[in-house]
Short mmCIF file of C-alpha atoms in Angstrom, two decimals:
data_model
loop_
_atom_site.label_atom_id
_atom_site.label_comp_id
_atom_site.label_asym_id
_atom_site.label_seq_id
_atom_site.Cartn_x
_atom_site.Cartn_y
_atom_site.Cartn_z
CA UNK A 1 -1.36 28.84 -36.19
CA UNK A 2 -0.45 29.83 -32.55
CA UNK A 3 3.34 29.41 -31.82
CA UNK A 4 3.96 26.31 -29.58
CA UNK A 5 6.74 25.52 -27.21
CA UNK A 6 7.19 22.90 -24.45
CA UNK A 7 7.08 25.52 -21.66
CA UNK A 8 5.98 29.15 -21.41
CA UNK A 9 7.34 31.13 -18.35
CA UNK A 10 5.50 34.19 -17.69
CA UNK A 11 7.71 36.90 -16.11
CA UNK A 12 11.50 37.87 -16.76
CA UNK A 13 12.18 39.13 -13.24
CA UNK A 14 14.25 37.22 -10.58
CA UNK A 15 11.96 34.08 -10.56
CA UNK A 16 11.58 33.81 -14.45
CA UNK A 17 15.16 34.07 -15.25
CA UNK A 18 16.27 31.74 -12.81
CA UNK A 19 13.55 29.12 -13.89
CA UNK A 20 14.88 29.37 -17.48
CA UNK A 21 18.49 28.83 -16.29
CA UNK A 22 17.23 25.68 -14.45
CA UNK A 23 15.14 24.49 -17.40
CA UNK A 24 18.12 24.94 -19.81
CA UNK A 25 20.33 22.95 -17.54
CA UNK A 26 18.03 20.22 -16.63
CA UNK A 27 15.63 19.96 -19.46
CA UNK A 28 17.91 20.90 -22.42
CA UNK A 29 15.65 19.37 -24.94
CA UNK A 30 12.60 21.37 -24.09
CA UNK A 31 11.68 24.47 -25.98
CA UNK A 32 10.53 27.53 -24.07
CA UNK A 33 9.56 31.15 -24.22
CA UNK A 34 9.40 33.88 -21.47
CA UNK A 35 6.62 36.32 -21.96
CA UNK A 36 7.22 39.73 -20.37
CA UNK A 37 4.64 42.46 -20.00
CA UNK A 38 7.27 45.11 -19.63
CA UNK A 39 10.07 46.26 -21.86
CA UNK A 40 12.91 45.14 -19.68
CA UNK A 41 14.36 42.31 -17.55
CA UNK A 42 14.14 42.58 -13.80
CA UNK A 43 10.50 42.51 -12.62
CA UNK A 44 10.39 44.28 -9.38
CA UNK A 45 14.04 45.47 -9.63
CA UNK A 46 13.12 47.15 -12.94
CA UNK A 47 9.67 48.54 -11.71
CA UNK A 48 10.65 50.21 -8.42
CA UNK A 49 12.78 53.31 -8.90
CA UNK A 50 12.39 55.11 -5.50
CA UNK A 51 15.32 56.55 -3.67
CA UNK A 52 17.52 54.03 -1.92
CA UNK A 53 15.54 50.89 -3.25
CA UNK A 54 17.51 47.78 -2.06
CA UNK A 55 17.05 44.27 -1.04
CA UNK A 56 15.32 43.69 2.11
CA UNK A 57 17.27 40.55 2.70
CA UNK A 58 20.96 39.36 2.14
CA UNK A 59 21.92 38.63 -1.53
CA UNK A 60 23.66 35.30 -0.54
CA UNK A 61 20.28 34.03 -0.08
CA UNK A 62 18.21 36.46 -2.38
CA UNK A 63 20.84 35.50 -5.24
CA UNK A 64 20.42 32.27 -7.10
CA UNK A 65 21.78 29.06 -5.91
CA UNK A 66 23.89 28.71 -9.21
CA UNK A 67 25.28 32.08 -9.58
CA UNK A 68 27.39 33.57 -6.71
CA UNK A 69 26.76 36.96 -5.50
CA UNK A 70 30.31 38.53 -5.55
CA UNK A 71 29.81 42.11 -4.57
CA UNK A 72 30.98 43.38 -1.07
CA UNK A 73 27.43 44.58 -0.16
CA UNK A 74 25.15 41.76 0.99
CA UNK A 75 22.23 44.22 1.27
CA UNK A 76 22.30 45.52 -2.36
CA UNK A 77 20.89 48.35 -4.15
CA UNK A 78 18.29 47.94 -6.66
CA UNK A 79 20.47 48.78 -9.84
CA UNK A 80 23.02 46.24 -8.73
CA UNK A 81 20.38 43.47 -8.44
CA UNK A 82 18.89 44.25 -11.85
CA UNK A 83 22.23 44.15 -13.33
CA UNK A 84 22.76 40.66 -11.61
CA UNK A 85 19.59 39.52 -13.17
CA UNK A 86 20.42 40.96 -16.58
CA UNK A 87 23.90 39.28 -16.44
CA UNK A 88 22.37 36.01 -15.65
CA UNK A 89 20.10 36.35 -18.67
CA UNK A 90 22.68 37.49 -20.98
CA UNK A 91 25.43 34.86 -20.04
CA UNK A 92 22.93 32.03 -20.24
CA UNK A 93 21.51 32.95 -23.71
CA UNK A 94 18.21 33.36 -21.78
CA UNK A 95 17.41 37.00 -23.11
CA UNK A 96 17.14 35.51 -26.62
CA UNK A 97 13.92 33.60 -25.42
CA UNK A 98 12.16 36.67 -24.05
CA UNK A 99 9.25 38.33 -25.69
CA UNK A 100 8.92 41.87 -24.31
CA UNK A 101 5.78 43.79 -24.31
CA UNK A 102 3.62 40.57 -24.17
CA UNK A 103 1.21 40.87 -21.33
CA UNK A 104 -0.74 37.60 -20.61
CA UNK A 105 -4.48 38.34 -20.51
CA UNK A 106 -5.91 34.74 -20.44
CA UNK A 107 -4.89 31.04 -20.09
CA UNK A 108 -7.11 28.02 -21.09
CA UNK A 109 -6.29 24.28 -20.73
CA UNK A 110 -7.37 21.67 -22.91
CA UNK A 111 -7.35 18.04 -21.80
CA UNK A 112 -7.72 16.55 -25.25
CA UNK A 113 -4.82 18.63 -26.67
CA UNK A 114 -2.82 18.58 -23.35
CA UNK A 115 -1.92 22.19 -23.97
CA UNK A 116 -2.39 25.48 -22.57
CA UNK A 117 -3.55 28.45 -24.97
CA UNK A 118 -1.99 31.70 -23.55
CA UNK A 119 -3.68 34.80 -24.81
CA UNK A 120 -1.51 37.74 -24.97
CA UNK A 121 -1.77 41.43 -25.52
CA UNK A 122 1.35 42.10 -27.53
CA UNK A 123 2.78 44.78 -29.83
CA UNK A 124 0.82 43.74 -32.72
CA UNK A 125 -2.61 43.37 -30.66
CA UNK A 126 -3.99 40.21 -29.25
CA UNK A 127 -2.27 36.89 -30.12
CA UNK A 128 -1.84 33.51 -28.55
CA UNK A 129 0.75 31.01 -27.68
CA UNK A 130 0.36 27.45 -26.86
CA UNK A 131 2.59 25.33 -24.53
CA UNK A 132 2.52 21.93 -22.65
CA UNK A 133 3.24 23.40 -19.37
CA UNK A 134 2.81 26.73 -18.02
CA UNK A 135 5.17 28.26 -15.18
CA UNK A 136 3.98 31.65 -13.72
CA UNK A 137 6.77 33.83 -12.50
CA UNK A 138 4.74 37.04 -12.49
CA UNK A 139 5.23 37.71 -8.73
CA UNK A 140 2.41 38.36 -6.31
CA UNK A 141 1.40 41.76 -6.81
CA UNK A 142 -0.26 44.28 -9.02
CA UNK A 143 2.24 46.05 -11.33
CA UNK A 144 -0.44 48.78 -12.46
CA UNK A 145 -1.74 49.67 -9.00
CA UNK A 146 -0.16 50.06 -5.56
CA UNK A 147 -2.41 50.19 -2.36
CA UNK A 148 -3.26 53.84 -1.68
CA UNK A 149 -6.08 54.49 0.67
CA UNK A 150 -8.13 57.54 0.15
CA UNK A 151 -7.50 60.42 2.66
CA UNK A 152 -9.89 63.14 3.49
CA UNK A 153 -9.09 66.17 1.86
CA UNK A 154 -6.03 64.94 -0.27
CA UNK A 155 -7.38 66.78 -3.32
CA UNK A 156 -6.77 70.05 -1.55
CA UNK A 157 -3.09 69.28 -0.88
CA UNK A 158 -0.92 71.82 -2.92
CA UNK A 159 2.19 69.64 -2.89
CA UNK A 160 3.17 66.52 -4.60
CA UNK A 161 1.63 63.16 -3.81
CA UNK A 162 3.68 60.34 -4.76
CA UNK A 163 3.45 56.37 -4.42
CA UNK A 164 6.81 54.73 -4.33
CA UNK A 165 5.75 52.08 -6.99
CA UNK A 166 5.37 55.00 -9.60
CA UNK A 167 8.22 57.24 -8.81
CA UNK A 168 8.15 60.29 -10.97
CA UNK A 169 11.58 61.15 -12.66
CA UNK A 170 11.08 64.95 -12.19
CA UNK A 171 10.54 64.90 -8.54
CA UNK A 172 13.17 67.17 -6.69
CA UNK A 173 12.67 67.10 -2.85
CA UNK A 174 15.85 68.75 -2.06
CA UNK A 175 15.43 71.42 0.74
CA UNK A 176 11.69 70.44 0.94
CA UNK A 177 9.49 69.17 3.84
CA UNK A 178 8.67 65.45 3.20
CA UNK A 179 6.07 63.29 4.98
CA UNK A 180 6.46 59.31 4.21
CA UNK A 181 3.27 57.53 5.23
CA UNK A 182 4.07 53.94 6.22
CA UNK A 183 6.41 51.79 8.49
CA UNK A 184 7.21 48.94 6.17
CA UNK A 185 10.31 47.99 4.08
CA UNK A 186 9.64 50.80 1.51
CA UNK A 187 9.31 53.54 4.29
CA UNK A 188 12.36 52.54 6.33
CA UNK A 189 14.30 52.65 2.97
CA UNK A 190 13.07 55.99 1.79
CA UNK A 191 13.49 58.04 5.13
CA UNK A 192 17.29 57.82 5.43
CA UNK A 193 17.72 58.35 1.89
CA UNK A 194 15.55 61.34 1.36
CA UNK A 195 16.82 62.80 4.69
CA UNK A 196 20.19 63.31 2.87
CA UNK A 197 18.80 66.44 0.96
CA UNK A 198 15.45 67.09 2.18
CA UNK A 199 14.81 69.97 4.78
CA UNK A 200 12.84 67.55 6.93
CA UNK A 201 11.62 64.13 6.69
CA UNK A 202 8.80 62.50 8.84
CA UNK A 203 7.74 58.76 8.83
CA UNK A 204 4.28 58.93 9.75
CA UNK A 205 2.94 55.59 10.90
CA UNK A 206 -0.54 54.43 12.26
CA UNK A 207 1.24 51.47 14.16
CA UNK A 208 5.04 50.48 14.43
CA UNK A 209 6.84 47.56 12.70
CA UNK A 210 9.83 45.51 13.96
CA UNK A 211 12.82 47.14 12.64
CA UNK A 212 16.34 45.33 12.75
CA UNK A 213 19.75 46.65 12.00
CA UNK A 214 22.13 44.46 10.07
CA UNK A 215 25.68 45.20 8.66
CA UNK A 216 25.47 46.16 4.93
CA UNK A 217 28.43 43.85 4.26
CA UNK A 218 28.78 40.34 5.40
CA UNK A 219 32.35 40.22 6.82
CA UNK A 220 32.42 36.34 6.75
CA UNK A 221 31.30 36.24 3.26
CA UNK A 222 33.92 38.62 2.16
CA UNK A 223 36.78 36.84 4.06
CA UNK A 224 35.55 33.38 2.65
CA UNK A 225 35.51 34.80 -0.96
CA UNK A 226 39.12 35.93 -0.57
CA UNK A 227 40.23 32.41 0.62
CA UNK A 228 37.98 29.92 -1.25
CA UNK A 229 36.68 29.52 -4.84
CA UNK A 230 33.63 31.76 -5.36
CA UNK A 231 31.06 28.97 -5.46
CA UNK A 232 32.38 27.34 -2.28
CA UNK A 233 32.44 30.63 -0.47
CA UNK A 234 28.81 31.53 -1.67
CA UNK A 235 27.57 28.03 -0.88
CA UNK A 236 28.92 28.17 2.97
CA UNK A 237 27.62 31.70 3.42
CA UNK A 238 24.38 30.92 1.87
CA UNK A 239 23.71 27.91 4.25
CA UNK A 240 25.10 29.97 7.22
CA UNK A 241 22.43 32.77 6.54
CA UNK A 242 19.66 30.10 5.83
CA UNK A 243 20.26 28.30 9.00
CA UNK A 244 20.46 31.45 11.22
CA UNK A 245 17.30 32.75 9.72
CA UNK A 246 15.71 29.30 10.31
CA UNK A 247 16.81 29.22 14.08
CA UNK A 248 15.72 32.87 14.48
CA UNK A 249 12.22 32.37 13.18
CA UNK A 250 11.82 29.09 15.34
CA UNK A 251 12.87 31.15 18.48
CA UNK A 252 10.30 33.96 17.61
CA UNK A 253 7.54 31.07 17.41
CA UNK A 254 8.70 29.36 20.63
CA UNK A 255 9.62 32.52 22.87
CA UNK A 256 8.04 35.40 21.18
CA UNK A 257 8.23 37.85 24.21
CA UNK A 258 11.92 37.04 24.73
CA UNK A 259 12.73 37.81 21.12
CA UNK A 260 10.54 40.75 21.14
CA UNK A 261 12.41 42.23 24.00
CA UNK A 262 15.83 41.34 22.32
CA UNK A 263 14.63 43.31 19.13
CA UNK A 264 13.42 46.45 21.27
CA UNK A 265 16.68 46.17 23.21
CA UNK A 266 18.51 46.63 19.91
CA UNK A 267 16.49 49.60 18.82
CA UNK A 268 17.19 51.24 22.28
CA UNK A 269 21.00 50.74 21.88
CA UNK A 270 20.86 52.52 18.52
CA UNK A 271 18.39 55.39 19.74
CA UNK A 272 19.57 55.84 23.28
CA UNK A 273 17.63 55.51 26.62
CA UNK A 274 15.63 58.72 26.16
CA UNK A 275 14.00 57.77 22.98
CA UNK A 276 10.32 56.61 23.07
CA UNK A 277 10.75 53.07 21.80
CA UNK A 278 7.45 52.12 23.40
CA UNK A 279 5.37 54.24 20.97
CA UNK A 280 7.37 54.34 17.90
CA UNK A 281 9.02 50.90 17.58
CA UNK A 282 6.94 48.56 19.63
CA UNK A 283 4.46 46.68 17.58
CA UNK A 284 1.20 45.23 18.83
CA UNK A 285 2.02 41.93 17.32
CA UNK A 286 4.64 39.32 17.95
CA UNK A 287 7.76 39.00 15.75
CA UNK A 288 7.25 37.43 12.31
CA UNK A 289 3.49 37.75 12.48
CA UNK A 290 4.33 40.13 9.88
CA UNK A 291 7.78 40.55 8.07
CA UNK A 292 10.41 42.18 9.99
CA UNK A 293 12.14 45.43 8.26
CA UNK A 294 15.79 45.21 7.80
CA UNK A 295 17.94 48.41 7.78
CA UNK A 296 21.65 48.23 6.75
CA UNK A 297 24.20 49.51 9.08
CA UNK A 298 21.44 51.05 11.22
CA UNK A 299 21.07 53.89 8.65
CA UNK A 300 17.33 54.74 9.63
CA UNK A 301 18.43 54.88 13.41
CA UNK A 302 21.41 57.09 12.74
CA UNK A 303 19.36 59.35 10.66
CA UNK A 304 16.76 59.78 13.48
CA UNK A 305 19.47 60.24 16.26
CA UNK A 306 21.04 62.89 14.07
CA UNK A 307 17.85 64.75 13.96
CA UNK A 308 17.53 64.58 10.05
CA UNK A 309 14.27 62.49 10.45
CA UNK A 310 11.50 62.08 12.78
CA UNK A 311 8.85 59.27 13.60
CA UNK A 312 5.28 60.07 14.28
CA UNK A 313 2.83 57.41 15.42
CA UNK A 314 -0.65 58.84 14.97
CA UNK A 315 -3.55 58.55 12.52
CA UNK A 316 -4.42 60.93 9.69
CA UNK A 317 -7.63 63.20 10.16
CA UNK A 318 -7.35 64.90 6.87
CA UNK A 319 -5.03 66.57 4.42
CA UNK A 320 -4.60 70.34 4.28
CA UNK A 321 -3.19 72.49 1.57
CA UNK A 322 0.11 72.72 3.37
CA UNK A 323 0.30 69.15 4.74
CA UNK A 324 -1.47 66.74 6.90
CA UNK A 325 -3.63 67.20 10.14
CA UNK A 326 -3.38 64.28 12.50
CA UNK A 327 -6.17 62.91 14.83
CA UNK A 328 -4.09 64.39 17.81
CA UNK A 329 -4.53 67.81 16.18
CA UNK A 330 -0.93 68.22 15.28
CA UNK A 331 -0.20 69.37 11.64
CA UNK A 332 2.71 68.08 9.79
CA UNK A 333 3.96 70.44 7.03
CA UNK A 334 4.74 69.06 3.78
CA UNK A 335 5.86 69.91 0.24
CA UNK A 336 6.02 65.97 -0.69
CA UNK A 337 3.81 63.15 0.65
CA UNK A 338 5.04 59.69 -0.09
CA UNK A 339 2.25 57.12 0.35
CA UNK A 340 4.39 53.96 1.24
CA UNK A 341 1.21 52.21 2.11
CA UNK A 342 1.84 48.80 0.55
CA UNK A 343 1.01 46.67 -2.50
CA UNK A 344 -2.11 45.24 -4.14
CA UNK A 345 -1.71 41.23 -4.16
CA UNK A 346 -2.57 39.87 -7.49
CA UNK A 347 -1.69 36.04 -7.83
CA UNK A 348 -1.23 34.75 -11.42
CA UNK A 349 -1.39 38.41 -12.90
CA UNK A 350 -4.99 38.37 -11.63
CA UNK A 351 -6.00 35.70 -14.28
CA UNK A 352 -8.31 32.85 -13.44
CA UNK A 353 -7.31 29.78 -15.35
CA UNK A 354 -10.03 28.01 -17.65
CA UNK A 355 -9.67 24.16 -17.52
CA UNK A 356 -11.73 22.56 -20.24
CA UNK A 357 -14.18 25.39 -20.42
CA UNK A 358 -14.45 25.80 -16.54
CA UNK A 359 -13.24 29.01 -14.85
CA UNK A 360 -11.09 27.94 -11.82
CA UNK A 361 -11.63 30.09 -8.75
CA UNK A 362 -8.18 30.10 -7.07
CA UNK A 363 -9.75 31.01 -3.71
CA UNK A 364 -11.46 27.74 -3.75
CA UNK A 365 -8.36 25.65 -4.59
CA UNK A 366 -5.65 24.00 -2.37
CA UNK A 367 -1.92 24.81 -3.07
CA UNK A 368 0.27 21.90 -3.73
CA UNK A 369 3.75 22.03 -2.41
CA UNK A 370 3.67 25.69 -2.63
CA UNK A 371 3.83 25.54 -6.42
CA UNK A 372 0.71 24.04 -8.02
CA UNK A 373 -3.09 24.11 -7.39
CA UNK A 374 -5.58 21.27 -6.84
CA UNK A 375 -7.31 20.10 -10.11
CA UNK A 376 -5.40 22.45 -12.39
CA UNK A 377 -3.14 20.34 -14.75
CA UNK A 378 0.36 21.46 -15.92
CA UNK A 379 0.53 24.75 -14.27
CA UNK A 380 2.89 25.99 -11.68
CA UNK A 381 3.78 29.13 -10.06
CA UNK A 382 6.51 30.85 -7.72
CA UNK A 383 5.60 32.37 -4.39
CA UNK A 384 8.43 33.02 -2.04
CA UNK A 385 8.85 32.74 1.72
CA UNK A 386 7.38 35.24 3.85
CA UNK A 387 10.04 34.61 6.56
CA UNK A 388 13.14 34.39 4.27
CA UNK A 389 14.36 35.31 0.80
CA UNK A 390 12.14 34.91 -2.26
CA UNK A 391 14.78 33.21 -4.22
CA UNK A 392 15.24 30.36 -1.92
CA UNK A 393 11.81 29.00 -2.77
CA UNK A 394 11.98 30.15 -6.45
CA UNK A 395 15.02 27.97 -7.08
CA UNK A 396 13.53 25.03 -5.39
CA UNK A 397 10.34 25.47 -7.36
CA UNK A 398 12.20 25.73 -10.67
CA UNK A 399 14.32 22.58 -9.94
CA UNK A 400 11.26 20.52 -9.03
CA UNK A 401 9.36 21.59 -12.13
CA UNK A 402 12.33 20.04 -14.17
CA UNK A 403 11.97 16.79 -12.12
CA UNK A 404 8.21 16.66 -12.93
CA UNK A 405 8.92 17.58 -16.64
CA UNK A 406 11.54 14.67 -16.88
CA UNK A 407 9.40 12.26 -15.14
CA UNK A 408 6.48 12.91 -17.44
CA UNK A 409 8.90 12.30 -20.34
CA UNK A 410 10.15 9.19 -18.99
CA UNK A 411 6.83 7.83 -18.39
CA UNK A 412 5.48 9.05 -21.58
CA UNK A 413 2.90 11.20 -19.89
CA UNK A 414 1.34 14.30 -21.07
CA UNK A 415 -0.61 15.68 -17.99
CA UNK A 416 -0.03 15.96 -14.32
CA UNK A 417 -2.82 17.14 -11.94
CA UNK A 418 -2.63 17.56 -8.10
CA UNK A 419 -5.55 15.62 -6.84
CA UNK A 420 -6.94 15.62 -3.16
CA UNK A 421 -8.31 12.36 -3.18
CA UNK A 422 -10.87 11.02 -0.75
CA UNK A 423 -8.82 11.67 2.52
CA UNK A 424 -10.41 14.58 4.45
CA UNK A 425 -8.47 17.99 4.63
CA UNK A 426 -8.93 20.81 6.95
CA UNK A 427 -8.54 24.04 5.00
CA UNK A 428 -6.24 26.78 6.41
CA UNK A 429 -5.23 30.32 5.22
CA UNK A 430 -2.65 30.24 2.32
CA UNK A 431 -0.01 31.97 4.69
CA UNK A 432 -0.15 32.46 8.33
CA UNK A 433 0.64 36.32 8.07
CA UNK A 434 -1.30 39.26 9.44
CA UNK A 435 0.16 41.89 6.99
CA UNK A 436 -2.63 44.03 5.47
CA UNK A 437 -1.60 43.31 1.91
CA UNK A 438 -2.52 39.55 2.51
CA UNK A 439 -5.49 39.91 4.77
CA UNK A 440 -7.05 42.28 2.22
CA UNK A 441 -7.13 39.54 -0.44
CA UNK A 442 -7.26 36.33 1.80
CA UNK A 443 -10.58 35.10 0.26
CA UNK A 444 -9.06 35.27 -3.30
CA UNK A 445 -5.98 33.38 -2.35
CA UNK A 446 -5.76 29.58 -2.49
CA UNK A 447 -5.76 27.73 0.86
CA UNK A 448 -3.50 25.26 2.33
CA UNK A 449 -4.27 21.97 4.01
CA UNK A 450 -3.45 20.59 7.42
CA UNK A 451 -1.29 17.63 5.99
CA UNK A 452 1.37 17.18 3.40
CA UNK A 453 1.78 17.89 0.53
CA UNK A 454 -1.00 20.50 0.88
CA UNK A 455 0.70 22.31 3.75
CA UNK A 456 2.72 25.10 2.85
CA UNK A 457 6.30 24.82 4.57
CA UNK A 458 7.71 28.31 5.61
CA UNK A 459 10.94 26.26 6.00
CA UNK A 460 13.75 26.01 3.42
CA UNK A 461 15.18 22.84 4.83
CA UNK A 462 11.86 20.92 4.78
CA UNK A 463 11.09 22.23 1.15
CA UNK A 464 14.79 20.91 0.17
CA UNK A 465 13.69 17.48 1.48
CA UNK A 466 10.19 17.61 -0.23
CA UNK A 467 11.20 19.22 -3.54
CA UNK A 468 14.63 17.94 -4.30
CA UNK A 469 14.37 14.37 -2.65
CA UNK A 470 10.85 13.85 -2.08
CA UNK A 471 8.32 11.63 -4.17
CA UNK A 472 6.79 12.99 -7.25
CA UNK A 473 3.69 10.94 -6.84
CA UNK A 474 2.12 12.02 -3.71
CA UNK A 475 -1.16 13.50 -4.37
CA UNK A 476 0.03 13.92 -8.22
CA UNK A 477 -1.95 12.24 -10.98
CA UNK A 478 0.01 11.50 -14.10
CA UNK A 479 -2.35 10.90 -17.07
CA UNK A 480 -2.22 10.60 -20.63
CA UNK A 481 -5.38 12.00 -22.23
CA UNK A 482 -6.76 10.64 -25.54
CA UNK A 483 -5.33 13.09 -28.17
CA UNK A 484 -7.84 15.07 -30.05
CA UNK A 485 -7.79 14.19 -33.68
CA UNK A 486 -6.28 17.05 -35.73
CA UNK A 487 -7.95 17.99 -39.19
CA UNK A 488 -5.43 18.51 -41.84
CA UNK A 489 -5.46 22.07 -43.33
#
């Protein structure tokens, strides 16, 4: 017989470990397991090993709401974040609930049984677990494949071609010519770090991204931590950063040109009046149409200003044995080319849920409160903010899940299902974001509606009101299916 628990959490990364903590604190009578495909805790922060890997937002909001971030650096390196997640799992005894090497390959819901059967490829082959509620914390991208466009002639290139998602342990780029293709968060992290030992580093971009410098340490946070209890200091800093982010985002929507000029003025201040900011750091879109890139202590700008790295804005014509020929005719010599060209979005680990024998196409579903899907019972997922830290949303979703579980128990109900009902809803894209990794899969992502609770808030304060204090009954059907008669063995 399959092993049964009340809740299965898929993924032992930042979201999954946080969800387990909230479940233990708020639903201590529920049994649970975490199924993790890899052999380690950490998710993104265990997978990515490229030089300089770090957070792209501050740890006072990327950290959990229940565990203060106490290190001096607010923009933290990857190993420190992984350690933070591991410490959370160990201190809470969460690590004892993790089944490593268990990759989920299928999920099927049975209404008569009011349970999910989760098929898993594990160390001993395919097996299955059952649960009353399934919470997906497997992230939003494909761990097995990064986005890598095919470039003409790349097979003739005699150097190393590397994707950051699969950084080779044996890569020595010291004293070599490096080209980093891309302009996003990964590229702006790699360039200053690799420039420390490489002979040259070129960031080759097809189009620019907004890049913002921010101090690597939060001086106010460090001062508060010296004066106040750690939880109090952390809470004050967290809300300070949340509110600042919300105000800034609102300004970008109301006065995009004004904010754009302010961001570009900041780049000019770092790089000087003679640098061609118009070509290399002025995007064609408005701020927050795509995610802004954060660099700590202006490290990218300082590296460029010192002549240790250059930015080239052009398109690739083809690879050559010794580098890359651009559409302009320029050739970039390269011993190492890093394709920091993005991720492949893969919601729910790429699995289509089956409900009572019917496969559910997520591209035809509506998201509910940013954590469930229309007409799919007892299934929740974590998808963080595009304009703020991931964990802000992950914490809220986990706490709301606990509210739902406790309400189900109080009412004696076994099933909850988001239902659209008879009121007309206008469908809109899942997220209002022009980034390539979203647009490439827009047809496969769930939609959002034009009204609550089907509208996706990109606003932490609104989600606090909706998920911590809002109703659990709006468009959510509580039911108690007739239990299937079980035949005794």
